[in-house]
Coordinates of C-alpha atoms and ligand atoms in Angstrom, one line a residue:
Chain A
X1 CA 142.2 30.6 55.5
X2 CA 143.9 27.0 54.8
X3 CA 147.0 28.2 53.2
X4 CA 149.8 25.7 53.3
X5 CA 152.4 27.7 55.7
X6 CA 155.0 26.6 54.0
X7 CA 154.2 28.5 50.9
X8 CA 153.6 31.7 53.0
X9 CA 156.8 31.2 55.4
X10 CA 159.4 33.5 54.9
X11 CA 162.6 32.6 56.5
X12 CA 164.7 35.1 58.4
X13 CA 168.1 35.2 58.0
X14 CA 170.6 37.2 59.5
X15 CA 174.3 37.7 58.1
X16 CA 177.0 38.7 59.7
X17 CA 178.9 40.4 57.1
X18 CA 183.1 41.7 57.4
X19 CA 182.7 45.2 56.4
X20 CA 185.7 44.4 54.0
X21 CA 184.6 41.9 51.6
X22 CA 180.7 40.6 52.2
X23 CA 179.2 43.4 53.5
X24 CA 180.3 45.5 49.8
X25 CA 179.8 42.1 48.3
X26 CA 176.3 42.7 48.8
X27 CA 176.2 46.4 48.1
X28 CA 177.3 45.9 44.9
X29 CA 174.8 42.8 43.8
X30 CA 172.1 46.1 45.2
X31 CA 174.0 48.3 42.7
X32 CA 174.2 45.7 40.1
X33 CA 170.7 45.1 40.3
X34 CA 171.1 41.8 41.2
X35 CA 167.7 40.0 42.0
X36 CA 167.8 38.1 45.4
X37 CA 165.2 37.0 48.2
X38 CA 164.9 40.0 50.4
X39 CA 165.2 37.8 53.8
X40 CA 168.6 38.2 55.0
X41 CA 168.9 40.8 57.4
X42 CA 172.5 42.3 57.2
X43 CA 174.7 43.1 60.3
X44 CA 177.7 44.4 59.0
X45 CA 180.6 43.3 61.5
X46 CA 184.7 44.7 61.3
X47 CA 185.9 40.7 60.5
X48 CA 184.4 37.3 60.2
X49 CA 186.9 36.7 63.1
X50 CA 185.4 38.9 65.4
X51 CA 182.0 37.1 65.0
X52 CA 181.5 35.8 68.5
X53 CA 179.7 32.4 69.1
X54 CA 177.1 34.5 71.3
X55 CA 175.9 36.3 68.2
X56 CA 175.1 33.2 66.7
X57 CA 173.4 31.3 69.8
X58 CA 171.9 35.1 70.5
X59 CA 170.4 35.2 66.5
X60 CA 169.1 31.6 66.7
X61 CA 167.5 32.1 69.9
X62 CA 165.6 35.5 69.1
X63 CA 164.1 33.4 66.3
X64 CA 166.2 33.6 63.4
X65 CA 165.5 31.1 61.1
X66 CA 169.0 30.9 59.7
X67 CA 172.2 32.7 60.3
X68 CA 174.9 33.3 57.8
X69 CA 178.4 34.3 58.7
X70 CA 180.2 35.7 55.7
X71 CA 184.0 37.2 55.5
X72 CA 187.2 37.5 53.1
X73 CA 188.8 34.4 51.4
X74 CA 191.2 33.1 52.9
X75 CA 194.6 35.2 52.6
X76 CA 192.3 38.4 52.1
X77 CA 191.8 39.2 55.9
X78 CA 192.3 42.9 56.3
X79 CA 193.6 41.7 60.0
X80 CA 195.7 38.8 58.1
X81 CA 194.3 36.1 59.7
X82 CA 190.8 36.7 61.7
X83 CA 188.9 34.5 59.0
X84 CA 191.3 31.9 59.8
X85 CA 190.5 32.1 63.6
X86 CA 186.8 32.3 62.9
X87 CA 186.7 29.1 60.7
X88 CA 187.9 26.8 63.4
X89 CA 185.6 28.5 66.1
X90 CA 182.6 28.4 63.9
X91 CA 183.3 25.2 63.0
X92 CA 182.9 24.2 66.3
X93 CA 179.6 26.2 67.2
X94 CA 178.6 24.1 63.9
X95 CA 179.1 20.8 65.1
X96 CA 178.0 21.8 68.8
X97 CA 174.5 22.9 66.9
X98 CA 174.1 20.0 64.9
X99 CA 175.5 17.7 67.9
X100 CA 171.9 19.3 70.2
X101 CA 169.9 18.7 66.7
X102 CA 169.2 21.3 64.8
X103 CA 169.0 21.2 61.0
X104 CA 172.7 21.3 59.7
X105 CA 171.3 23.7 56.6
X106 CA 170.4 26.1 59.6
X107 CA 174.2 27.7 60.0
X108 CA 176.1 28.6 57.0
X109 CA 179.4 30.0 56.3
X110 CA 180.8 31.7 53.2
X111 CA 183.5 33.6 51.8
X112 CA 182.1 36.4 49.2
X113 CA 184.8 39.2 48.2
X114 CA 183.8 42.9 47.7
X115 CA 184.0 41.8 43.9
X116 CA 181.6 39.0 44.3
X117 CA 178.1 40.6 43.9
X118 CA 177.0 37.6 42.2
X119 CA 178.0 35.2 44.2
X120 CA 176.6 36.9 47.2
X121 CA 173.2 36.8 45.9
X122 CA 173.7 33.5 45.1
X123 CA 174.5 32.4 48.9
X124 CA 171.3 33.9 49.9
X125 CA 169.3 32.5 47.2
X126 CA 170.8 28.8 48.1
X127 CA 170.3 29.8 51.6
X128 CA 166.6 30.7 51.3
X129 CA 165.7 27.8 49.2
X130 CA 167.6 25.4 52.0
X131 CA 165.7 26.9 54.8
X132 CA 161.8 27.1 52.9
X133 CA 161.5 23.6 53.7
X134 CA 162.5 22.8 57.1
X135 CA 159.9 25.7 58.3
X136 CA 160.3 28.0 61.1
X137 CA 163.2 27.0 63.6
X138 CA 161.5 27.2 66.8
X139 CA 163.8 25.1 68.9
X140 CA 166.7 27.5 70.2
X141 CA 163.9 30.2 70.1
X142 CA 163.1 31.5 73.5
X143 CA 159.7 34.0 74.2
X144 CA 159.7 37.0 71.8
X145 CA 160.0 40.4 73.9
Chain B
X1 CA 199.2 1.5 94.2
X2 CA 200.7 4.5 96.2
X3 CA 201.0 4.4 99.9
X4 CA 198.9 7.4 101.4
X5 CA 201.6 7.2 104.2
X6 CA 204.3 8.2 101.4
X7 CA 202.0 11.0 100.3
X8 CA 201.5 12.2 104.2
X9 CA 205.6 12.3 104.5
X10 CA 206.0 14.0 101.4
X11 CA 203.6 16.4 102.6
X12 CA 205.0 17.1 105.4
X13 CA 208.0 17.2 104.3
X14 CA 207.2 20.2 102.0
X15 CA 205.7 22.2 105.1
X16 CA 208.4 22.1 107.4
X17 CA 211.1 23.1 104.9
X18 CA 208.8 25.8 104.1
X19 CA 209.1 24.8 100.4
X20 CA 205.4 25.6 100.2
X21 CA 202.8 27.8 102.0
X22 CA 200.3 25.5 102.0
X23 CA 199.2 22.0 100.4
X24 CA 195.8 21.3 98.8
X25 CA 195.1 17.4 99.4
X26 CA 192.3 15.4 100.6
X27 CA 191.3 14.1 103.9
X28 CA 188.6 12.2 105.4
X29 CA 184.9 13.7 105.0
X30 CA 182.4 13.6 107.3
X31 CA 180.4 11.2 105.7
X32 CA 181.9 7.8 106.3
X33 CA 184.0 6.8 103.4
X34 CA 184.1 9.5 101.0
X35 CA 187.2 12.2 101.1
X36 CA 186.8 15.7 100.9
X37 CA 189.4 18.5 99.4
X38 CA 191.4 20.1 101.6
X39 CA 194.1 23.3 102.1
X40 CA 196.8 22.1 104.9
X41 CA 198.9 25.1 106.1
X42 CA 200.7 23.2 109.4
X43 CA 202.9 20.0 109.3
X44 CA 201.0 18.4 111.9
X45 CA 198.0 18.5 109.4
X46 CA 199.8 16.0 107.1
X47 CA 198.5 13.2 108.7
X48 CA 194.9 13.9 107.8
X49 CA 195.4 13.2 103.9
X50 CA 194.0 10.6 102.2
X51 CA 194.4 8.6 99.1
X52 CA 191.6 6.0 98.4
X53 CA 189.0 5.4 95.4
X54 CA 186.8 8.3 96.6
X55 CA 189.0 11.4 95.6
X56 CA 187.2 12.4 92.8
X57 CA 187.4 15.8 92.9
X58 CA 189.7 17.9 90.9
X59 CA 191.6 20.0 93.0
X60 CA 192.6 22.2 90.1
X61 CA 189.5 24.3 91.5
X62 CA 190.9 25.1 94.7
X63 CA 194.5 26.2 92.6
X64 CA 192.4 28.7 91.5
X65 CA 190.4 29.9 94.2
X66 CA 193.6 30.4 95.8
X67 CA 194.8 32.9 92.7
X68 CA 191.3 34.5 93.3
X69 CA 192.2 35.4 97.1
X70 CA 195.8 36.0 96.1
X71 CA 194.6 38.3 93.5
X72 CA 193.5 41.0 95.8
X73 CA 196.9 40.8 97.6
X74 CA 199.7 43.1 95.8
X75 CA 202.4 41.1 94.3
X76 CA 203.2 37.2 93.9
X77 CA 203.5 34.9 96.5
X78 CA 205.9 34.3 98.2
X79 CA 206.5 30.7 98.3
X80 CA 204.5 28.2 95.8
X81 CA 201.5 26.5 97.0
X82 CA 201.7 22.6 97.1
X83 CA 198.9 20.4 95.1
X84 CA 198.2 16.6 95.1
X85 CA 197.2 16.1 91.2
X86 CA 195.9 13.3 89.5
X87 CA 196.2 12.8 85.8
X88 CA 193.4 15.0 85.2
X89 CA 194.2 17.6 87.8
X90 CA 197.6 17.5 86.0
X91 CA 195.9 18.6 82.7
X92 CA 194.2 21.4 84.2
X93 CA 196.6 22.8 85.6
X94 CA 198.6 22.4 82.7
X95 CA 195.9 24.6 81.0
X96 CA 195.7 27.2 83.4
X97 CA 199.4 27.2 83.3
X98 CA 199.0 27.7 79.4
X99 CA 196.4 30.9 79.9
X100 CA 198.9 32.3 82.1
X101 CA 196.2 32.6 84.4
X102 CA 199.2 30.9 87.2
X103 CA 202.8 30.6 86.9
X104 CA 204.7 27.4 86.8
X105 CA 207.1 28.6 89.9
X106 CA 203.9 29.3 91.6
X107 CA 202.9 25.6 92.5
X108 CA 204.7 22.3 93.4
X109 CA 202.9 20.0 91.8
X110 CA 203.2 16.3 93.7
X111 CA 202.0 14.1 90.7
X112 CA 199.5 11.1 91.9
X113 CA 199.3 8.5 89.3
X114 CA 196.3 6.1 89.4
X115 CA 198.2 3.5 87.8
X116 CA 196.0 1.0 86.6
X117 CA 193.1 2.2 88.1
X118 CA 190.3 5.0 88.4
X119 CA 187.6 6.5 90.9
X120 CA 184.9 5.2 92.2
X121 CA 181.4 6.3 91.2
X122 CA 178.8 6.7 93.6
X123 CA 176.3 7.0 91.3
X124 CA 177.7 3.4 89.7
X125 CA 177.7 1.8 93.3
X126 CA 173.8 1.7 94.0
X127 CA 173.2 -2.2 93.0
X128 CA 176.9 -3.2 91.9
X129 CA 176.4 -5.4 94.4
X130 CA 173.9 -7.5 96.8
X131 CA 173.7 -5.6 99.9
X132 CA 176.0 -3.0 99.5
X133 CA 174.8 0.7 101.1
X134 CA 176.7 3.2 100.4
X135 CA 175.6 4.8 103.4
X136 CA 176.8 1.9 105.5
X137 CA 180.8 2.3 103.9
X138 CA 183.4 2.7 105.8
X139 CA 185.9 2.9 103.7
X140 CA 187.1 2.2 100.1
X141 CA 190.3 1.4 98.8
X142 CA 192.5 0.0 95.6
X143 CA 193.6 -3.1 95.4
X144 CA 195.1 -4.0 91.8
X145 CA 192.2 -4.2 89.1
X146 CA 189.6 -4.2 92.1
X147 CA 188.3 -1.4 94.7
X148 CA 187.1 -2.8 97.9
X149 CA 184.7 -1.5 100.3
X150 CA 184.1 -2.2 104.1
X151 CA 181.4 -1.4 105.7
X152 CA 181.9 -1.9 110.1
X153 CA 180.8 -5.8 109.5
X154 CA 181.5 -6.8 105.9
X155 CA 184.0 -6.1 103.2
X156 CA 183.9 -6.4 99.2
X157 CA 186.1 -6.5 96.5
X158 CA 184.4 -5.3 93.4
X159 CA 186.3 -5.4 89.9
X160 CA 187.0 -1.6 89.6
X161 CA 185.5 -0.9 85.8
X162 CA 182.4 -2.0 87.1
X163 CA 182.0 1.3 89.4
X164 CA 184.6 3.2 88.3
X165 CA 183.7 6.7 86.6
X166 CA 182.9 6.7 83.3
X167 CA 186.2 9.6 82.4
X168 CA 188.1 7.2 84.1
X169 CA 187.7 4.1 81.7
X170 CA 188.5 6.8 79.2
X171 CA 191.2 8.1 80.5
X172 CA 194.4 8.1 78.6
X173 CA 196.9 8.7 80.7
X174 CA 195.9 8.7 84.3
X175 CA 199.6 9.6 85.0
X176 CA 200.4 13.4 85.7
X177 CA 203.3 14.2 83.2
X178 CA 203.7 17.8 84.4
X179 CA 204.8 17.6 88.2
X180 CA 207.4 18.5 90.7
X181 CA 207.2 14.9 92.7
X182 CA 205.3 11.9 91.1
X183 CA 203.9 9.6 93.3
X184 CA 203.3 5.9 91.7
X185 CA 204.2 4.9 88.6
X186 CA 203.1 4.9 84.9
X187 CA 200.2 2.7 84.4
X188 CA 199.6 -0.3 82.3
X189 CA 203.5 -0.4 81.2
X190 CA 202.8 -3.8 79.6
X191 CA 200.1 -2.5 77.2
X192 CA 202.1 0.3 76.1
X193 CA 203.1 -0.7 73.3
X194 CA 206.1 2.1 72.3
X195 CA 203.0 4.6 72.3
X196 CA 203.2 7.8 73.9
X197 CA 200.0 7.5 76.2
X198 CA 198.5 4.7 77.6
X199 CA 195.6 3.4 75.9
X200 CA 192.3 3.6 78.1
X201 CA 190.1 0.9 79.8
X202 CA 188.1 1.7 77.2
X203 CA 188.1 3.7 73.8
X204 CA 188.1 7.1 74.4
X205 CA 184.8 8.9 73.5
X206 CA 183.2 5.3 74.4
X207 CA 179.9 7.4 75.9
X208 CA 179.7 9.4 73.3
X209 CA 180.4 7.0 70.7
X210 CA 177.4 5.2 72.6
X211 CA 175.2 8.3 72.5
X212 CA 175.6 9.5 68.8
X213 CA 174.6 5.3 67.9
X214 CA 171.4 5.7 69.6
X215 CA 170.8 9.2 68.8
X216 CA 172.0 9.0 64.9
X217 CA 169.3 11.6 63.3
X218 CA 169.3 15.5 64.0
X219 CA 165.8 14.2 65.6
X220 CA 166.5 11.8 67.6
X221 CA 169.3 14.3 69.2
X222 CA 167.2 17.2 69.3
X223 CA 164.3 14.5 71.5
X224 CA 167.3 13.7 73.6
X225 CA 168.8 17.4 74.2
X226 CA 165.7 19.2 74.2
X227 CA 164.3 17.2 77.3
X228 CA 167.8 17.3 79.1
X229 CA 167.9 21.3 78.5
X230 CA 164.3 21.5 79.8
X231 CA 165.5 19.7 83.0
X232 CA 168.5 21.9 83.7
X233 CA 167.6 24.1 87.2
X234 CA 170.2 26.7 86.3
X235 CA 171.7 25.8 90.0
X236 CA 175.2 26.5 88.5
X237 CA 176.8 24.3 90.3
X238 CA 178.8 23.0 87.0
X239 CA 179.8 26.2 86.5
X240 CA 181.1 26.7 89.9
X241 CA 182.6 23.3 89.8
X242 CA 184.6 23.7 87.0
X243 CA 188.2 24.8 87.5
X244 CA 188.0 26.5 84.2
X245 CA 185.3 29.1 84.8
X246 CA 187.5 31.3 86.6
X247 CA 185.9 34.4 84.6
X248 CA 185.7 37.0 87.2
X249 CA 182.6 38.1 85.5
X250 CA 180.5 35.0 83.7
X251 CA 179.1 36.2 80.8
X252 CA 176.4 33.4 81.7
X253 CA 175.4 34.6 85.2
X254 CA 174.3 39.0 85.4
X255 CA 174.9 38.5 89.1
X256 CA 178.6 38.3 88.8
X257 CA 178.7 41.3 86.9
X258 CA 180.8 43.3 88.8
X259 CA 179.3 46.5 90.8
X260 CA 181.6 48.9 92.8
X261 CA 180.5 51.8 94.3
X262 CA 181.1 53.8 91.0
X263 CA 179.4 51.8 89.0
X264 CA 176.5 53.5 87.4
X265 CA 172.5 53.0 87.2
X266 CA 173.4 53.7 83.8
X267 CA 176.1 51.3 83.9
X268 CA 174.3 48.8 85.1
X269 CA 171.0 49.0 82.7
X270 CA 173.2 49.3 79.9
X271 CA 175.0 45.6 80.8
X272 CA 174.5 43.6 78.0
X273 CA 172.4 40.4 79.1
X274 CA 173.3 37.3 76.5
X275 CA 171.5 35.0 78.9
X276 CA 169.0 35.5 81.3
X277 CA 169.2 33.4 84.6
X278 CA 165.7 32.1 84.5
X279 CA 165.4 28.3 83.9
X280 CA 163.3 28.3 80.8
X281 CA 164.7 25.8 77.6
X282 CA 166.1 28.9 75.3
X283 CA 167.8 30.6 78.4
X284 CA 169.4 26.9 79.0
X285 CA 170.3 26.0 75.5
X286 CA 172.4 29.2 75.8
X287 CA 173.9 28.5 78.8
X288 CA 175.5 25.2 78.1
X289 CA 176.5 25.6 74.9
X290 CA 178.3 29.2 75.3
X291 CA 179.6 26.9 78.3
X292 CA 180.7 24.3 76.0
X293 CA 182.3 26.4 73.7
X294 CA 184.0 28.6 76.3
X295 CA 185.5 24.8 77.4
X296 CA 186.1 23.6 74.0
X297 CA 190.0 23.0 73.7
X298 CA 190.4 23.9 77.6
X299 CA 188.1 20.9 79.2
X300 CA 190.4 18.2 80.1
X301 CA 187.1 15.7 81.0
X302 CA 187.7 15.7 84.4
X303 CA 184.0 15.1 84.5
X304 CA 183.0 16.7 88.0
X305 CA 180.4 18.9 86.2
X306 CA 178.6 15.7 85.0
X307 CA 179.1 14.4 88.7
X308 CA 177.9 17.5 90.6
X309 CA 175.0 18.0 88.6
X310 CA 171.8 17.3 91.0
X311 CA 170.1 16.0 87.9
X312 CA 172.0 14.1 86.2
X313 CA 172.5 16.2 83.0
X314 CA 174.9 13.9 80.6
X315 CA 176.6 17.2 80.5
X316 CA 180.4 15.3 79.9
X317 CA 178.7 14.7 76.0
X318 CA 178.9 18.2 75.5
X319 CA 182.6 18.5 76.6
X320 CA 184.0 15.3 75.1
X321 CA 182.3 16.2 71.6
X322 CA 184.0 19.7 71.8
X323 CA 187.4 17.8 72.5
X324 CA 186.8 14.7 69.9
X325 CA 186.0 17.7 67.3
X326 CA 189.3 19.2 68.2
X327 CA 191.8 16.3 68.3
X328 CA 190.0 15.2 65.1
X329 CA 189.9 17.8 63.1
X330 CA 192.5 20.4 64.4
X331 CA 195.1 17.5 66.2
X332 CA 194.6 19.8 69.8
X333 CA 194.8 18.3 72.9
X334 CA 193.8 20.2 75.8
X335 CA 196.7 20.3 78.9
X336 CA 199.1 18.7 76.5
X337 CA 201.5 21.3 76.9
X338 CA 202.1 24.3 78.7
X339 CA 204.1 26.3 75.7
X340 CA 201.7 25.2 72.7
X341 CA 199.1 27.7 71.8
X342 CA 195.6 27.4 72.6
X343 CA 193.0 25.8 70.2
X344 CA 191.2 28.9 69.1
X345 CA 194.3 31.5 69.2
X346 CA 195.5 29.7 66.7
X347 CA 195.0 28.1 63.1
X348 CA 196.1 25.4 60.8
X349 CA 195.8 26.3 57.0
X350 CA 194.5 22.7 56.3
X351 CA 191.2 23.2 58.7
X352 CA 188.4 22.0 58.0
X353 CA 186.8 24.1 54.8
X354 CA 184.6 22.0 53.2
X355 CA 181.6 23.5 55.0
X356 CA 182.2 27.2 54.2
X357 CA 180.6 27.9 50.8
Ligands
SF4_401 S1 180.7 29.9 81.5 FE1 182.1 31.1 80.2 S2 181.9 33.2 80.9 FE2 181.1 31.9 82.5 S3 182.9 31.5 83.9 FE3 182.8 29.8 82.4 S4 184.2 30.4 80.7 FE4 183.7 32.3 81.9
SF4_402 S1 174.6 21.4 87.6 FE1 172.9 20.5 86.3 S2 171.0 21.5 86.9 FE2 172.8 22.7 87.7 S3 173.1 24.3 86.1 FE3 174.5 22.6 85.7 S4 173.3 21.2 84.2 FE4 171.8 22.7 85.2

């Protein structure tokens, strides 16, 4: 077997989604039978604000390949202002990631409404077709249990 | 400079009016030249402080090991406990002032400005000049731009940026502005040029502006990082350093979880583990960056983490990056202020958003 691994790599993803907005975001692109990669795997979370840094560093270094942190636009928090809160302190686990060196494309951020079934495919789609080429992350990544 | 006598009578001072319980200072170590922190309780003790080149250490750490004792004691004290602060001890008491975590009324604060000047690095001294052993030093002490050292049979006067710590040369303002005394005056007047601090030896950042020009791809960074991490022997000793990790329980470290004689087996299986202790790279990578981010906004770059560390981990690049990040991007300085509220408790509507999709 010489196949090319990165034809055959699937990238994992996992998304923290705010149970308010993103996480029904992507219900409804399921219930609009929207067609997206299957490789995000959704942890549905009460805001983007209450996404701690440690889930990030935690998803990385399991062996995610990509993680995704998604909540309410801006003025839509259900707690008023935790997507405010988590977009200066994930800015900063952004810039620490990048600082150590890895890929920028690795750690994403988005705002998707519980209207936005579209879009939300469409972050994963972008997400996917960022992370096929940088292969496997395997730098944060400690032992597998 | 500051006359160590002036500091000693002002000491004293304090303890025989009672004004304070106790005064956290430095005195002569026991090896040679180099100070070491100190609590003084008695007046008589006074005469033991010292105020050279070689007090590096930021006694906000020992402000907070006192809180930790006093913590177990019922009620506030009842008389403030006196601390000799330096620019940067200022700051971070400033911030631990800020997190509530102690009270202004709760410590006299006896500002030490270092004027012009800075401390001296040891690591900076091997080879700064011909024939100098540390282990030979007497004594060191400021004179103007210059530290000089004695040794029993020789004495030099060595321009002070030469060996002077790196967060030094950055420092902007190396003179306390919270205090209760001040001791010395504001530094570099002539430079000041109607600005509110003083501008540094050299730029701010200068070590990290050096770092990120020689490591300016994610590779290059990640070569650099990844061999640093791997060299980390999880000794902890910038953790325990740092007056800022006062977390009763470290989220980084399962042997200060907490266990009382009601505590569970359940209990204590069901403790959630972020990071294991073991030095292996993943383990480490977590480790300093949940450190750096549980600093970002609170580190003052005192730098004694970077100093401590028995192998040399550049950990200050870390730190200063978290703090360039936030001045930059989110105009925060860390132990500005004691009212304003901290970086991540609170939120500008024009933050950064161009990254969020
Ligand atoms: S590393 Fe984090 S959890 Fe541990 S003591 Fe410091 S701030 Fe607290
Ligand atoms: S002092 Fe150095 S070796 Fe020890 S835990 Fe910190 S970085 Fe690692």
């Amino acid at each position: 077997m010489s196949e090319d691994p990165k034809t055959t790599y699937e990238p994992r993803i996992i998304a923290f989604l705010c149970k308010w907005c993103s996480s029904a975001g992507s219900d409804l692109a399921g219930v609009s039978r929207i067609q997206y990669p299957a490789n995000a795997t959704p942890i549905t979370v009460p805001c983007s604000g209450s996404v701690s840094p440690q889930y990030i560093l935690t998803a990385f270094r399991k062996g995610a390949d990509g993680v995704l942190v998604s909540g309410c636009h801006l003025g839509d928090c259900h707690y008023l202002e935790g997507n405010y809160l988590a977009r200066r302190k994930l800015f900063l686990v952004k810039e620490l990631l990048e600082f150590i060196g890895l890929e920028p494309e690795r750690f994403r951020m988005s705002w998707v409404s519980a209207a936005e079934g579209a879009k939300f495919a469409q972050v994963i789609t972008d997400f996917v077709a960022d992370l096929r080429p940088l292969g496997p992350q395997d730098k944060l990544q400690g032992q597998r249990p | 400079m500051i006359d160590p006598e002036e500091l000693r009578t002002r000491a004293r001072d304090l303890l025989e009016g009672g004004q304070v319980r106790a005064v956290i200072g430095y005195r002569r170590g026991t090896r040679g030249w180099a100070a070491e922190p100190v609590v003084i309780t008695r007046s008589e003790e006074a005469q033991d402080l010292v105020w050279d080149p070689s007090c590096v250490h930021n006694l906000a750490l020992y402000l907070v090991q006192d809180r930790r004792r006093r913590g177990v004691l019922r009620g506030p004290p009842d008389r403030p406990i006196g601390i000799l602060a330096k620019g940067c001890d200022a700051r971070a008491i400033v911030v631990l002032m800020q997190e509530n975590y102690v009270q202004r009324d709760e410590v006299y604060i006896i500002g030490l400005s270092c004027e012009s000047s800075g401390m001296l690095d040891e690591r900076k001294l091997a080879g700064a000049a011909e024939g100098i052993d540390p282990q030979d030093l007497e004594a060191v002490d400021f004179e103007g731009d210059a530290f000089v050292l004695s040794s029993r049979h020789q004495q030099w006067r060595l321009p002070a940026a030469g060996v002077m710590a790196e967060r030094c040369l950055e420092c902007r303002n190396p003179c306390p502005k919270v205090h209760d005394t001040l001791l010395g005056k504001e530094p570099r007047e002539q430079e000041r040029r109607g600005q509110a601090l003083t501008p540094a030896m050299s730029d701010p950042f200068a070590e990290l502006q050096r770092f990120e020009q020689t490591a300016d791809s994610v590779e290059a960074r990640w070569d650099f990082w990844s061999r640093q991490f791997d060299r980390c022997i999880r000794c902890f000793a910038c953790r325990s350093v740092c007056p800022m990790c006062y977390c009763e329980e470290c989220m980084v470290d399962s042997i200060s979880f907490v266990v009382t004689p009601d505590t569970t087996a359940q209990e204590k299986a069901n403790r959630l583990r972020w990071i294991e202790r073991s030095a292996s790279r993943s383990d480490n990578i977590g480790y300093h960056l949940t450190r750096a981010l549980h600093l970002a906004g609170r580190c003052i770059d005192c730098g004694e983490c970077e100093r401590v560390c028995p192998v040399r981990i550049p950990l200050r690049l870390l730190n200063t990056k978290m703090e360039r990040e936030s001045r930059e991007r989110f105009g925060y300085e860390p132990g500005a202020s004691v009212e304003v509220a901290a970086l991540l408790s609170s939120f500008r509507d024009d933050d950064p958003n161009d990254f969020i999709r």
